[in-house]
Amino acid sequence: IRARRRVALTVRTQRGLFELPPVHAAALVLPAAELRRVLDRALELDPGALGDASSQGLLPVHAALTRGAEGADAEALLLVVDATAAHHPAAFGHADGDRRLPLHLALEFQTAHEAVALR
């Protein structure tokens, strides 16, 4: 059994302050070029990083899908969605603390159309 040290970053968004694990915070705010490096390193260190829930029940894919409220970077969103599909596909069926699936967040924050436009 391996103990995990919990680290949280405070992220300020248009909706307030949030305490998030580093990968979640990166998925929410970093531009695509920086996010790619963070995701690669996080997955190298911990292949399960995309399946770790925050204290609010959010996974990194949940955080990324809320980027629509912050002026979405569709390329960054796709990085998280693609990495999640490859490394933790069960995340798409994981509800957050408010019982919302990633699909609900994509619709709520209108991020789906931006991602589709890049495909």
XYZ file of C-alpha atoms in Angstrom:
119
model
C 0.000 0.000 0.000
C 1.332 3.368 -0.985
C 0.369 6.524 0.882
C -0.297 9.500 -1.345
C 0.476 12.980 -0.225
C -2.360 15.298 -1.220
C -1.305 18.603 -2.720
C -3.863 21.234 -3.629
C -3.505 24.463 -5.553
C -5.853 27.389 -5.156
C -7.212 28.396 -8.562
C -9.183 31.608 -9.099
C -11.844 31.416 -11.799
C -14.816 33.546 -12.763
C -16.854 31.327 -10.436
C -14.632 31.772 -7.384
C -11.679 30.084 -5.673
C -11.178 26.330 -5.866
C -8.723 23.986 -4.162
C -7.670 21.468 -6.815
C -4.983 18.803 -7.215
C -2.212 19.915 -9.614
C -3.372 17.901 -12.660
C -6.911 19.238 -12.239
C -5.636 22.814 -11.936
C -3.484 22.364 -15.030
C -6.456 20.973 -16.974
C -8.489 24.022 -15.989
C -6.072 26.869 -16.689
C -2.934 25.977 -18.667
C -2.581 26.650 -22.387
C -2.207 23.580 -24.584
C 1.597 23.644 -24.980
C 2.206 23.742 -21.227
C -0.630 21.356 -20.467
C 0.839 18.713 -22.789
C 4.095 18.729 -20.778
C 2.249 18.559 -17.453
C 0.032 15.675 -18.588
C 2.967 13.722 -20.009
C 4.935 14.113 -16.777
C 1.938 13.388 -14.527
C 1.131 10.191 -16.422
C 4.790 9.161 -16.338
C 4.863 9.562 -12.544
C 1.360 8.221 -11.887
C -0.537 6.452 -14.693
C -3.715 6.745 -12.593
C -3.517 10.543 -12.275
C -6.478 11.105 -14.585
C -8.652 8.947 -12.343
C -7.933 10.745 -9.069
C -10.925 12.718 -7.806
C -10.623 16.084 -6.074
C -12.376 16.795 -2.788
C -15.370 17.972 -4.876
C -15.440 14.685 -6.770
C -13.976 16.228 -9.930
C -11.639 14.367 -12.235
C -9.254 16.272 -14.521
C -11.674 15.773 -17.432
C -14.410 17.519 -15.411
C -12.072 20.455 -14.781
C -11.078 20.664 -18.446
C -14.690 20.691 -19.597
C -15.465 23.708 -17.427
C -12.912 25.737 -19.403
C -15.802 27.095 -21.479
C -16.623 29.423 -18.621
C -13.050 30.731 -18.636
C -12.620 31.259 -22.390
C -11.902 27.734 -23.514
C -8.708 26.640 -25.164
C -10.204 23.883 -27.334
C -6.799 22.325 -28.049
C -6.106 22.016 -24.321
C -9.555 20.514 -23.797
C -8.856 17.883 -26.448
C -5.509 17.013 -24.847
C -7.277 16.145 -21.592
C -10.163 14.331 -23.306
C -7.799 12.269 -25.482
C -5.479 11.438 -22.556
C -8.484 10.447 -20.458
C -9.840 8.220 -23.227
C -6.449 6.519 -23.544
C -5.552 6.167 -19.853
C -8.790 6.246 -17.845
C -11.882 5.808 -20.076
C -14.064 5.021 -17.052
C -13.772 8.726 -16.161
C -16.446 9.547 -18.720
C -18.940 7.651 -16.556
C -17.788 9.264 -13.286
C -20.158 11.800 -11.741
C -18.718 14.736 -9.810
C -19.908 15.828 -6.362
C -22.957 17.446 -7.969
C -23.767 14.186 -9.811
C -22.763 15.600 -13.212
C -21.036 13.434 -15.798
C -18.421 14.948 -18.108
C -21.105 15.090 -20.827
C -23.268 17.281 -18.578
C -20.372 19.701 -18.104
C -19.616 19.789 -21.823
C -23.194 20.852 -22.474
C -23.416 23.214 -19.500
C -20.211 25.065 -20.341
C -20.666 24.767 -24.118
C -17.270 23.209 -24.663
C -18.436 20.375 -26.909
C -18.818 22.500 -30.059
C -15.287 23.899 -29.722
C -13.788 20.427 -29.468
C -15.807 19.140 -32.422
C -14.657 22.095 -34.517
C -11.032 21.006 -34.063
C -11.671 17.401 -35.121
